[in-house]
C-alpha positions as CSV (number, residue, x, y, z in Angstrom):
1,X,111.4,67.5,-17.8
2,X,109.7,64.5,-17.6
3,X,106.1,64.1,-16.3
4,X,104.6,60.4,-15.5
5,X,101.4,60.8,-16.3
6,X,98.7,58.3,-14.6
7,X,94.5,58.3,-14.9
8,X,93.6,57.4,-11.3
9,X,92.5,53.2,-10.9
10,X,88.4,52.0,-12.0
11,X,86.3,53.3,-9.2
12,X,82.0,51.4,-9.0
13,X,81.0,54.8,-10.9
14,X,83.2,53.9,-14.2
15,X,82.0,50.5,-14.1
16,X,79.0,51.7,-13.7
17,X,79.5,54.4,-16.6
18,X,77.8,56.7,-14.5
19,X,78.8,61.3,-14.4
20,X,81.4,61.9,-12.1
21,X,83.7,64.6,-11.1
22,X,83.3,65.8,-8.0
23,X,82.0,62.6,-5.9
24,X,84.8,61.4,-3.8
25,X,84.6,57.8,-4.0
26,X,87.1,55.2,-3.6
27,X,89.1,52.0,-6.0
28,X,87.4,48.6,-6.4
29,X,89.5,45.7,-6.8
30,X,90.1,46.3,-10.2
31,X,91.5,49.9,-9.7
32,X,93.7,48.2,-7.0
33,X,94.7,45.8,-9.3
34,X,95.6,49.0,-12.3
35,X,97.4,50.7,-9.1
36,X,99.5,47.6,-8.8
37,X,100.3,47.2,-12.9
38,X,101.4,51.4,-13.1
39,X,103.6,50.4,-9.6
40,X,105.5,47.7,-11.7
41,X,106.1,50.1,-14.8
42,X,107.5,52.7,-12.8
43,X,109.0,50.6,-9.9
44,X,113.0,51.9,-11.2
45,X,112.2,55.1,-11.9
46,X,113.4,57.7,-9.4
47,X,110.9,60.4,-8.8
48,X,111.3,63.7,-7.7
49,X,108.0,64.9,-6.9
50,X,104.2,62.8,-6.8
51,X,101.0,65.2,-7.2
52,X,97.7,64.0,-6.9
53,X,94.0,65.9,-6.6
54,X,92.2,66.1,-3.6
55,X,90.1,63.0,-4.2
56,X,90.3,60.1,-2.7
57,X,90.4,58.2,-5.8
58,X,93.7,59.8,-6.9
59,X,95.6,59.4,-3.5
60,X,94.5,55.9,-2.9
61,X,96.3,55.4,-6.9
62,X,99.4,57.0,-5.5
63,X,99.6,55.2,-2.3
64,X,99.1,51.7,-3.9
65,X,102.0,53.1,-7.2
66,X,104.3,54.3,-5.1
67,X,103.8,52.4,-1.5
68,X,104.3,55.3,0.7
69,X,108.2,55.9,-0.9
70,X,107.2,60.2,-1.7
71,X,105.1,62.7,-0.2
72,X,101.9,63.2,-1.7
73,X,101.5,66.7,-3.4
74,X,97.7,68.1,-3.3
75,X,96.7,70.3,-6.3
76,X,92.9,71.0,-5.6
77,X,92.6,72.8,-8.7
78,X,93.4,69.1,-10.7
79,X,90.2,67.9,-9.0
80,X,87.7,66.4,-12.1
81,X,85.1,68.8,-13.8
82,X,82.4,69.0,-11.4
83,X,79.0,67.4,-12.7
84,X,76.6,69.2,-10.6
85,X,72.7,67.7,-10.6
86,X,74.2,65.0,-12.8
87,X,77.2,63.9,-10.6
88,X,76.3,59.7,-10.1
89,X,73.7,59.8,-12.7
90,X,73.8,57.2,-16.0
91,X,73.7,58.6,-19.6
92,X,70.1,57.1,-19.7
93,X,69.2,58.5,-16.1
94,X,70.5,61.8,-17.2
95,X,68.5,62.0,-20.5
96,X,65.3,60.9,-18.6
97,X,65.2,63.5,-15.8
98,X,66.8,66.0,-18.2
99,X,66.2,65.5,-22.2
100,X,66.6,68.9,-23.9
101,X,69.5,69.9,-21.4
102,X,71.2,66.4,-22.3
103,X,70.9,66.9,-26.1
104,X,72.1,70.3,-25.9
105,X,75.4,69.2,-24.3
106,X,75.5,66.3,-26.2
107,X,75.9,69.1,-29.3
108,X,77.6,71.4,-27.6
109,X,79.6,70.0,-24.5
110,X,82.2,73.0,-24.0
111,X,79.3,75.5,-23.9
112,X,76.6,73.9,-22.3
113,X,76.7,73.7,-18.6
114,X,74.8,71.1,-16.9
115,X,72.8,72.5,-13.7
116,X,74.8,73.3,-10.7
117,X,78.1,72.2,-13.0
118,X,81.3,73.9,-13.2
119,X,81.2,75.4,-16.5
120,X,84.1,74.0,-18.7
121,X,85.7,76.8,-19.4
122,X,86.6,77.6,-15.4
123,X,87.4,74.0,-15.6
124,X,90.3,74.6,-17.8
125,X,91.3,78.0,-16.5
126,X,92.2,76.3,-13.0
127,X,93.8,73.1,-14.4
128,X,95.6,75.2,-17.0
129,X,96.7,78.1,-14.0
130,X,97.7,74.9,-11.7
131,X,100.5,74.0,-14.2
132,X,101.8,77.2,-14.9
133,X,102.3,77.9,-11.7
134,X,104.0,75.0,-11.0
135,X,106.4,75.2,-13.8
136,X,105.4,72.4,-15.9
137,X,107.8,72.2,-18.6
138,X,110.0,74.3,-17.6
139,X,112.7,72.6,-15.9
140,X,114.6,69.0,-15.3
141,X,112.2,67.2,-12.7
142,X,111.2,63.5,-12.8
143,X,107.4,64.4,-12.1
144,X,104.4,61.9,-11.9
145,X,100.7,63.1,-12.1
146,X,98.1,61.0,-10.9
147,X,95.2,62.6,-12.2
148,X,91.6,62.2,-13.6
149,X,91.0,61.5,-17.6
150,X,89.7,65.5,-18.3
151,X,92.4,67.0,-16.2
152,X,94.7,65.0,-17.9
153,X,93.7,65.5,-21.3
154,X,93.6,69.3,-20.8
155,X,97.1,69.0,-19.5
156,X,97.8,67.6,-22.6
157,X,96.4,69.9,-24.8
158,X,98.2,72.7,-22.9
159,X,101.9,70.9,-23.0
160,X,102.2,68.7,-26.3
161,X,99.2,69.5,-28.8
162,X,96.8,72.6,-28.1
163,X,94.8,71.2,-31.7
164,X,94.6,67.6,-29.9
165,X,90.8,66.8,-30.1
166,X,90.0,66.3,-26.3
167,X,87.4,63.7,-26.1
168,X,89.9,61.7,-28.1
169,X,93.0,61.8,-26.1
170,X,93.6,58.7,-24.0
171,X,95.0,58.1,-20.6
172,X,93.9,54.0,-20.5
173,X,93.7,53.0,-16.5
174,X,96.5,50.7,-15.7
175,X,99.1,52.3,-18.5
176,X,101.9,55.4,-17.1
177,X,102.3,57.3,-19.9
178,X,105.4,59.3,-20.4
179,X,105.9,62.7,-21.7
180,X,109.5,63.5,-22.0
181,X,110.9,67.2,-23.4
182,X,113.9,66.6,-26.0
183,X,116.8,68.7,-26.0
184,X,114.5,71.4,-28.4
185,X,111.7,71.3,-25.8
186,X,109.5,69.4,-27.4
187,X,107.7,67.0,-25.9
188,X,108.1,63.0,-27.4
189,X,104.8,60.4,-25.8
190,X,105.3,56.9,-24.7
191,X,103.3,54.2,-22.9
192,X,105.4,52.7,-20.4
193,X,102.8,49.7,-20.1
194,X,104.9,46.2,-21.0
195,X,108.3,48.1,-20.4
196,X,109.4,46.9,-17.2
């Protein structure tokens, strides 16, 4: 198998470095412009299937990748992390309305749950359930996932490296990267950025 794997284009809120999971907003220019660079790298590759989240930010990467050529795939369960009271809010915002709630996530971000949050354990339970059940890994598709950062770092983890440290994996916006089984299953990384 062979999974495409593509962080949705820069929407206002990640210039902005503001919490965001669940807030369905769209592109700017810029994360037009990443759409356009992840079109080019892919542009002869034939793919067999294109699955995306249910937010807007993810479809509107497909659209602008693949120009309409597949049908899109909706996984609601590779939606972002929900962010609860802190969804929009700046580091700084959040550590002013909330202190000793920020600095015990800060120290403990798997266990601490921000309020009204999805806790991060249900958060990988669904993304991790999502890819089982659709056979990730298991057979000879050409597969692209345009997907948020956390989804696609857990997805990761549960494919190529379960002791991968998750805040450091990197899916850069603009840059397909390419995870492709060899003929012993496993699986070999490669940016696909500069190729074509």
């Amino acid at each position: 198998m062979t999974l495409y794997m593509m962080r949705h284009g820069e929407t206002d809120y990640n210039a902005q470095r503001r919490f965001y999971g669940s807030s369905d907003v769209p592109l700017n220019a810029k994360g037009r412009q990443q759409a356009f660079a992840m079109a080019e790298q892919v542009a002869a590759i034939p793919i067999e299937r294109v699955y995306v989240s249910s937010l807007r930010r993810t479809q509107e990467t497909a659209e602008l990748v693949f120009g309409g050529a597949y049908a899109l795939e909706v996984v609601k369960d590779w939606d972002e992390k929900g962010f609860g009271a802190w969804e929009g809010l700046t580091a700084d915002q959040i550590e002013a309305a909330y202190p000793s709630q920020w600095l015990a996530w800060l120290e403990r971000p798997f266990d601490i749950t921000p309020p009204a949050a999805e806790p991060f354990h249900r958060f990988r339970e669904r993304v991790q359930a999502a890819a089982c059940a659709l056979n990730l890994g298991s057979s000879s598709a050409s597969v692209a996932i345009v997907g948020h950062l956390g989804v696609l770092r857990l997805l990761y983890q549960e494919l190529v490296d379960p002791a991968a440290v998750f805040w450091e994996i990197d899916f850069p916006q603009g840059q397909v990267i390419c995870l492709h089984q060899d003929d012993k299953g496993q699986w070999l990384c490669q940016s696909l950025a500069g190729v074509n």
